[in-house]
PDB file of C-alpha atoms in Angstrom:
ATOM      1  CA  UNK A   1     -10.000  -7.277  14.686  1.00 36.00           C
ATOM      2  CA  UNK A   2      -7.026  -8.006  16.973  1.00 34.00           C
ATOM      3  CA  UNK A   3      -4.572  -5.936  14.678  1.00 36.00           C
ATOM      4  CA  UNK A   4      -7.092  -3.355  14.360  1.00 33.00           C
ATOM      5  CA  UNK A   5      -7.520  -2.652  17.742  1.00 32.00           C
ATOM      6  CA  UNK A   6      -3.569  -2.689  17.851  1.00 29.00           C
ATOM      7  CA  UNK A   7      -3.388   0.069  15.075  1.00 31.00           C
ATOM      8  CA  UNK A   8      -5.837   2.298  16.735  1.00 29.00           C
ATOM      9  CA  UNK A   9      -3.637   1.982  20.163  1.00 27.00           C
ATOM     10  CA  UNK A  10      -0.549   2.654  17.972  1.00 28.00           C
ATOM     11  CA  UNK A  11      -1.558   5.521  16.191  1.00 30.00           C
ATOM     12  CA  UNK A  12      -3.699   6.997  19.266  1.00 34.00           C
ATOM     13  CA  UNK A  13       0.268   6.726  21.088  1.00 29.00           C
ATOM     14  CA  UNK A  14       2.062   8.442  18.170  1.00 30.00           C
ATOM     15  CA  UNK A  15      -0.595  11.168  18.002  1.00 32.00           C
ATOM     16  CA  UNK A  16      -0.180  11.484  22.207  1.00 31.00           C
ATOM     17  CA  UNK A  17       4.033  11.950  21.525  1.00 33.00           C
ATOM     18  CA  UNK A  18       3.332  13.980  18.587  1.00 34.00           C
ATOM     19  CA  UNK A  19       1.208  16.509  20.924  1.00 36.00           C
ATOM     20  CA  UNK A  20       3.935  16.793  23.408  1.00 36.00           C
ATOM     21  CA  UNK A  21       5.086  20.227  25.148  1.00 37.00           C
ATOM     22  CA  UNK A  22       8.037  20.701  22.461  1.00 38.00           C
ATOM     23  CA  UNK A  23       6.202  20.847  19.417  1.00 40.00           C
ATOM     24  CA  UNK A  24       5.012  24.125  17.882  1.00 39.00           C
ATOM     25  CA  UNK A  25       1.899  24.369  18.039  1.00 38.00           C
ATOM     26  CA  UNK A  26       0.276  28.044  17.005  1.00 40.00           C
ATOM     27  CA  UNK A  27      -0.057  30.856  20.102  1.00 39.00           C
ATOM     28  CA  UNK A  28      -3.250  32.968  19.514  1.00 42.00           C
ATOM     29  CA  UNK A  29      -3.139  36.414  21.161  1.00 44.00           C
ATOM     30  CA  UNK A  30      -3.614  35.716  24.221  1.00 44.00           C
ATOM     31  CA  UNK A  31      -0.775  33.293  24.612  1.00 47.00           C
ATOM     32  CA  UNK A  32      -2.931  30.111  24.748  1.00 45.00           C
ATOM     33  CA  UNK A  33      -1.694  26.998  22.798  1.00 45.00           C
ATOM     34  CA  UNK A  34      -3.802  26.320  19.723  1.00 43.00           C
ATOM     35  CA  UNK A  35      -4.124  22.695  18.623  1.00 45.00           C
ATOM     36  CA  UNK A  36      -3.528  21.910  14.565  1.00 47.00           C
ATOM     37  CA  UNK A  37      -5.874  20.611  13.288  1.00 49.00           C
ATOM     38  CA  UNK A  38      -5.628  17.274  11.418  1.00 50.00           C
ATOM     39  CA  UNK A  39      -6.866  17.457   7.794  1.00 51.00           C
ATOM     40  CA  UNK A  40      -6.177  13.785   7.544  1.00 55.00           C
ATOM     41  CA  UNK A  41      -9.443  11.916   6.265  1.00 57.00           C
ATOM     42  CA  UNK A  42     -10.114   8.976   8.738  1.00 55.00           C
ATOM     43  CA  UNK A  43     -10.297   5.782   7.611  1.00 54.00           C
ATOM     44  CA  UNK A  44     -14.067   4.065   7.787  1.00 55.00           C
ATOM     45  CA  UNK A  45     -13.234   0.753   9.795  1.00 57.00           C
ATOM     46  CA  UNK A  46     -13.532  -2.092   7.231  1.00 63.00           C
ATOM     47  CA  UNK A  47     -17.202  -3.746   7.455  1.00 73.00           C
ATOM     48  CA  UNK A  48     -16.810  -7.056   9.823  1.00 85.00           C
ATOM     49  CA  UNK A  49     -16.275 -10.040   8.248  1.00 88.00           C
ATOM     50  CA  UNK A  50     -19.632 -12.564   7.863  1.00 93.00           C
ATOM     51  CA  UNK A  51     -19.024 -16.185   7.470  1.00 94.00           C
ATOM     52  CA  UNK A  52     -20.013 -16.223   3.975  1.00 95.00           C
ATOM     53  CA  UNK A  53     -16.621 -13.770   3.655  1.00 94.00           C
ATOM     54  CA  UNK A  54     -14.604 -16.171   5.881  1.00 93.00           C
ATOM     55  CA  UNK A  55     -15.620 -19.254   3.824  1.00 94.00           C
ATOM     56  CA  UNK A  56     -14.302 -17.251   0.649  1.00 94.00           C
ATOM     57  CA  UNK A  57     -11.137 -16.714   2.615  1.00 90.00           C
ATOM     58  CA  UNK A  58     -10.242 -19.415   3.626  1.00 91.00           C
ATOM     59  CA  UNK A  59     -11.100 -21.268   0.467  1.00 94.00           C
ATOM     60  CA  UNK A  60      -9.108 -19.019  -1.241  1.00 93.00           C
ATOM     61  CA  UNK A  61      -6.065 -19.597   0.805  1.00 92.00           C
ATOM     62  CA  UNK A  62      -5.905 -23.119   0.467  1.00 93.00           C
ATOM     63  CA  UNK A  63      -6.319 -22.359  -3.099  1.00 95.00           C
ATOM     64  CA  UNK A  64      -2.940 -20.922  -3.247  1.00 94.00           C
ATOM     65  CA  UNK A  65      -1.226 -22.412  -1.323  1.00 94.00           C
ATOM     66  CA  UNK A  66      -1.968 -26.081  -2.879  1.00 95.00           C
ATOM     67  CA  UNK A  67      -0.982 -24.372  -6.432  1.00 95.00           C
ATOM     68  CA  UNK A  68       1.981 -22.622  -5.249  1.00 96.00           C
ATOM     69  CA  UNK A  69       2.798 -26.596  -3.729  1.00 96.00           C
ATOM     70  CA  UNK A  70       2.115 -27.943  -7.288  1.00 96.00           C
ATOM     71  CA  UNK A  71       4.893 -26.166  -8.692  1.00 97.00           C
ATOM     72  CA  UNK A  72       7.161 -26.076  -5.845  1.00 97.00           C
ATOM     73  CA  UNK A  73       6.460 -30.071  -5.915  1.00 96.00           C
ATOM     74  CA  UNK A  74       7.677 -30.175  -9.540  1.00 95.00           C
ATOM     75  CA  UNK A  75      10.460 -27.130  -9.564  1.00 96.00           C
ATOM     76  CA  UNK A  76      11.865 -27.197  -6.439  1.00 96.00           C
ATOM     77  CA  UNK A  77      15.912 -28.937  -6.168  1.00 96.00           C
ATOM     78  CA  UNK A  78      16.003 -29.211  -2.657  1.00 96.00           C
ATOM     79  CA  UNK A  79      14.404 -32.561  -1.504  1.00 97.00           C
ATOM     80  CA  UNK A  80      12.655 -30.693   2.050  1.00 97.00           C
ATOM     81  CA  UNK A  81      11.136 -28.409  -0.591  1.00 97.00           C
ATOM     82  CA  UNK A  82       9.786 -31.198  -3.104  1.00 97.00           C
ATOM     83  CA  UNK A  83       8.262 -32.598  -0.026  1.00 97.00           C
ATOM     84  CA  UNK A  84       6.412 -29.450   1.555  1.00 97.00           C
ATOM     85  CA  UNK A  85       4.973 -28.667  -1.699  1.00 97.00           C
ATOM     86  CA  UNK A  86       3.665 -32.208  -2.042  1.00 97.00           C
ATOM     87  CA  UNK A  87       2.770 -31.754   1.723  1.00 97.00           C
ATOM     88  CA  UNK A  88       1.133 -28.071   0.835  1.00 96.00           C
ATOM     89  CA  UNK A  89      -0.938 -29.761  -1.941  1.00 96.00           C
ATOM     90  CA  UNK A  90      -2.455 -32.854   0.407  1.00 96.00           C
ATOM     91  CA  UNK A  91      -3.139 -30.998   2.819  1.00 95.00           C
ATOM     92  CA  UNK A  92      -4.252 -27.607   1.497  1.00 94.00           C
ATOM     93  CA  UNK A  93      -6.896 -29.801  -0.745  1.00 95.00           C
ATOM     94  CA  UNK A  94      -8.136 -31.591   2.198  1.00 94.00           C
ATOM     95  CA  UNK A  95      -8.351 -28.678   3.871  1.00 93.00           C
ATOM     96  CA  UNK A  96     -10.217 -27.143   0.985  1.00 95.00           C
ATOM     97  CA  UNK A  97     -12.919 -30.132   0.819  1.00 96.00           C
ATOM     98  CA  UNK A  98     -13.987 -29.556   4.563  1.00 94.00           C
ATOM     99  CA  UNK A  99     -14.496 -25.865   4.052  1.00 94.00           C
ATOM    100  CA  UNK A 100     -16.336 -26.638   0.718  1.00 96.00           C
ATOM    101  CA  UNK A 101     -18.438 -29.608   2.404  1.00 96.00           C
ATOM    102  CA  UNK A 102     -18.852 -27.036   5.149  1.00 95.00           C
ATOM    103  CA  UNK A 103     -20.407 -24.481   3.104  1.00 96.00           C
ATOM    104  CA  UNK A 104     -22.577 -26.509   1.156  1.00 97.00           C
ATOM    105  CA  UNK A 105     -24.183 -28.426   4.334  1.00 96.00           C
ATOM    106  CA  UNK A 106     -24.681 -24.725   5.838  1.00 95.00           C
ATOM    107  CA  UNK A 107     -25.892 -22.744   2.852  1.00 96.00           C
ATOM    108  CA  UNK A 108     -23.208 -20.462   2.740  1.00 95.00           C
ATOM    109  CA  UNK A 109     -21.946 -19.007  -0.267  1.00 96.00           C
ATOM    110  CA  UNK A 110     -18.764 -17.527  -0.193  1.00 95.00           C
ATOM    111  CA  UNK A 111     -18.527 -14.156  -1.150  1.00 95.00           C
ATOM    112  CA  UNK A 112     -15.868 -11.806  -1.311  1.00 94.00           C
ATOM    113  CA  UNK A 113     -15.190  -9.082   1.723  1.00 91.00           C
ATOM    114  CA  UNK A 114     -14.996  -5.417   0.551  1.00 90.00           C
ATOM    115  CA  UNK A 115     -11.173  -4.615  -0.264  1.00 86.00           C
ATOM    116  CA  UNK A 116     -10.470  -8.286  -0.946  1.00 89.00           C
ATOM    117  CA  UNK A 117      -7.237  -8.816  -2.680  1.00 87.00           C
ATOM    118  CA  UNK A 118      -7.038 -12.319  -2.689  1.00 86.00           C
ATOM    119  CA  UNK A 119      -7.077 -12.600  -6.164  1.00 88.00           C
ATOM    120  CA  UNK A 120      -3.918 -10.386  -6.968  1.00 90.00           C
ATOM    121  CA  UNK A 121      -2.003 -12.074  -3.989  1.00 87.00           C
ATOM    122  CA  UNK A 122      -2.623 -15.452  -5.452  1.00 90.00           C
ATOM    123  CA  UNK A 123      -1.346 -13.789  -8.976  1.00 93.00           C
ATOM    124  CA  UNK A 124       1.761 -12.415  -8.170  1.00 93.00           C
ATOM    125  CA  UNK A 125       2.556 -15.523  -6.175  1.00 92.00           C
ATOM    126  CA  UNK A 126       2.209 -17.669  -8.521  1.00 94.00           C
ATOM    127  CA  UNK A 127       3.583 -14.989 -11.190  1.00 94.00           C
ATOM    128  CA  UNK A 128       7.101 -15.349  -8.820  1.00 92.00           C
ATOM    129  CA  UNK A 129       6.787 -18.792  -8.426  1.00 94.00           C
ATOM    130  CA  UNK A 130       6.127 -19.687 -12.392  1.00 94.00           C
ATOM    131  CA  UNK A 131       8.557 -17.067 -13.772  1.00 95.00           C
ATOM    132  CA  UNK A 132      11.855 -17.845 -10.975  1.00 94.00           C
ATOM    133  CA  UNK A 133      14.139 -20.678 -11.936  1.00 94.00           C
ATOM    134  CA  UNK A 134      14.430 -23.504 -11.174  1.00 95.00           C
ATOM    135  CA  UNK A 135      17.438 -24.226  -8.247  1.00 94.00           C
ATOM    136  CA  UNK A 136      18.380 -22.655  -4.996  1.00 95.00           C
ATOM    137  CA  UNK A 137      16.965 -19.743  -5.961  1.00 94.00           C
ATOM    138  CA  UNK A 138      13.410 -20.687  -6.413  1.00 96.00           C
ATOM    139  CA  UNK A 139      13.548 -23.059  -3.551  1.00 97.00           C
ATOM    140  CA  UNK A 140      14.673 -20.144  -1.429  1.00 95.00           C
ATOM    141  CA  UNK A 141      11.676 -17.468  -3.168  1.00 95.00           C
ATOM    142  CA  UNK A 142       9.133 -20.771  -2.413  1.00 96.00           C
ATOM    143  CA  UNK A 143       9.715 -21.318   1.091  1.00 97.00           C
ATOM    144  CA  UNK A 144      10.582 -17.330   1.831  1.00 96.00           C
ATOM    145  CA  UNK A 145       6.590 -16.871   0.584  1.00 95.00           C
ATOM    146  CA  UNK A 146       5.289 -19.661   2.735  1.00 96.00           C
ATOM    147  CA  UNK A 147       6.566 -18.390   5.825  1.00 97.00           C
ATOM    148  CA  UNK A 148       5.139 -15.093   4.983  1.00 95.00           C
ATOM    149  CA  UNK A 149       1.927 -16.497   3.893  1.00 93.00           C
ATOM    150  CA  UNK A 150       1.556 -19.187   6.958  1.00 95.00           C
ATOM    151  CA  UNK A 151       1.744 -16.285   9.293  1.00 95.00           C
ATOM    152  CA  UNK A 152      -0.866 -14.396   7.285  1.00 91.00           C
ATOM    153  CA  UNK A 153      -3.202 -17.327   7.047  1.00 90.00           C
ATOM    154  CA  UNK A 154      -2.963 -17.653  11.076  1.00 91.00           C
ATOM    155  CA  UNK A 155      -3.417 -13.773  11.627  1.00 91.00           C
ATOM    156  CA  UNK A 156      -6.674 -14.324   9.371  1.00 86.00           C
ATOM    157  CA  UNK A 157      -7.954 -17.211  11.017  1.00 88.00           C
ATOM    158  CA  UNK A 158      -7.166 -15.329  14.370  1.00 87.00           C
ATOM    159  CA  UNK A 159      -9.861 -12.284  13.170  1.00 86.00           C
ATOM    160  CA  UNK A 160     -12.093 -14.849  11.470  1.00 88.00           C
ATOM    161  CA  UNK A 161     -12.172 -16.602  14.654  1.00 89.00           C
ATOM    162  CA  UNK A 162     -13.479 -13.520  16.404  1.00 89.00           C
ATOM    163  CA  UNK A 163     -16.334 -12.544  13.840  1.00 90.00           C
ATOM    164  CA  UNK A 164     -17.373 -16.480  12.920  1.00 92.00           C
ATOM    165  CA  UNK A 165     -21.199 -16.925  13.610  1.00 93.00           C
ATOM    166  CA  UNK A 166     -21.588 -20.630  12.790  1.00 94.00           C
ATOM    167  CA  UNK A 167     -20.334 -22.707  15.982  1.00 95.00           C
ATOM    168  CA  UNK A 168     -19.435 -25.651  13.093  1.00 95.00           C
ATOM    169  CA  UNK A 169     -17.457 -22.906  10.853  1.00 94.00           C
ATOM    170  CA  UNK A 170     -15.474 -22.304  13.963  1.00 94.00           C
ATOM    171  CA  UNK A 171     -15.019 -25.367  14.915  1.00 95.00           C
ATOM    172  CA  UNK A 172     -13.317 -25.866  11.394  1.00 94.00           C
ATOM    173  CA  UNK A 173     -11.214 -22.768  12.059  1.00 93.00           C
ATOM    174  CA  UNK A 174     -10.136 -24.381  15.205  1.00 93.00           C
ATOM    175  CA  UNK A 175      -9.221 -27.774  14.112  1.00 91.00           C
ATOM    176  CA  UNK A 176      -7.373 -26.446  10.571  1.00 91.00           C
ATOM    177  CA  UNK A 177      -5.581 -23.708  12.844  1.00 92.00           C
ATOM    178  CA  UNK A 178      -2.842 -26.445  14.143  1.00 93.00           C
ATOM    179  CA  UNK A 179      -2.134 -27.296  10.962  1.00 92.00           C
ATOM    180  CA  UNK A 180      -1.568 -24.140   9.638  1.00 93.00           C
ATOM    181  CA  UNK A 181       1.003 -23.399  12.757  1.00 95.00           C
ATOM    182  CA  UNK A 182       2.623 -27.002  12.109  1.00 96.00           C
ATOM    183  CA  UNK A 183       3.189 -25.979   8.606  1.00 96.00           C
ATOM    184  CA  UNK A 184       4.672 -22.353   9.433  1.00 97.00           C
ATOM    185  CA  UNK A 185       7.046 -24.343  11.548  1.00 97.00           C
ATOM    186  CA  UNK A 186       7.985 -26.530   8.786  1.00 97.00           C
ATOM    187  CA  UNK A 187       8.671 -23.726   6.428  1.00 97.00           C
ATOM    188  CA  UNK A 188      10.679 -22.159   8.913  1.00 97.00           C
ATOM    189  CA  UNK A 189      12.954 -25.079   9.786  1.00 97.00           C
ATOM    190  CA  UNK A 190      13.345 -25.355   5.494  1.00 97.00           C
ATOM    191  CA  UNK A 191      14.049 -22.089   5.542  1.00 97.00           C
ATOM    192  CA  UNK A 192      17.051 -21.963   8.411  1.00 96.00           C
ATOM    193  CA  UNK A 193      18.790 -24.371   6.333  1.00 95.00           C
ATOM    194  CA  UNK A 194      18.302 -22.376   2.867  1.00 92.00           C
ATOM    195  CA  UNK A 195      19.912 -19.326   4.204  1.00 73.00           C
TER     196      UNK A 195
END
């Protein structure tokens, strides 16, 4: 919701500069500025996210990033990296369990939110992953994807935090969202030295 909001200012501020006194706008007759109009079809803001949708998010990440730690465990050559993916997988599975134990005591199923694309993120991750070789290179490609994806898990739990119903969902939220930082700041240490 947070980035949202930030897109709408954004845009609203490129369409005020766009609009300013140099552009050329079309003169009718009588001299007076005519405004173009925008054929542009408007986006429909996405449908807020229910906690059945942030239970399938979340499980999903965790999902990918305890596989992505599997093979990063196995295929990684750079000791730090060995260890974050075993770190990824403990803690990624744990994580997993509460959300899973969660749902279950609160009757939520998980279900999917419109656009989702969960699925082919978690595909071509583990597509680069699987198919780049083992050394410096994958070890570099590994932690490269779990700084991106750290941040993207936080951002998520940051709008899922905002639309959460359940008090005891967002209490989970709450307590797994250290963890997720502590881990982006791992990554990112890994990754200063890779470069």
């Amino acid at each position: 919701m947070i980035k949202l909001s930030t897109s709408v200012l954004v845009a609203g501020l490129v369409a005020l500069g766009a609009c300013s006194k140099g552009d050329n706008a079309a003169v009718d007759t009588t001299g007076t500025a005519l405004t173009p109009v925008d054929s542009t079809p408007v986006a429909a803001a996405p449908a807020p996210l229910t906690d059945a949708n942030i239970v399938y998010i979340l499980d999903n990440a965790n999902v990918l990033d305890s596989s992505a730690g599997s093979v990063a465990a196995t295929k990684g050559t750079n000791s730090e990296v060995r260890d974050f993916g075993k770190m990824m997988m403990r803690d990624h599975h744990a994580l997993r369990q509460m959300g899973q134990d969660l749902a279950k005591k609160l009757a939520v199923t998980p279900a999917a939110p419109a656009n989702d694309d969960s699925q082919a993120a978690k595909d071509k991750t583990m597509s680069l992953l699987n198919s780049t070789e083992k050394g410096a290179g994958f070890d570099k490609a590994y932690i490269d994807n779990e700084v991106a994806y750290h941040q993207a898990v936080l951002d998520k739990a940051t709008a899922a935090l905002g639309a959460v119903q359940n008090a005891e969902l967002k209490a989970l939220i709450e307590k797994a969202a250290p963890n997720i930082q502590a881990h982006l700041d791992k990554a990112k240490s890994i990754q200063s030295k890779l470069q």
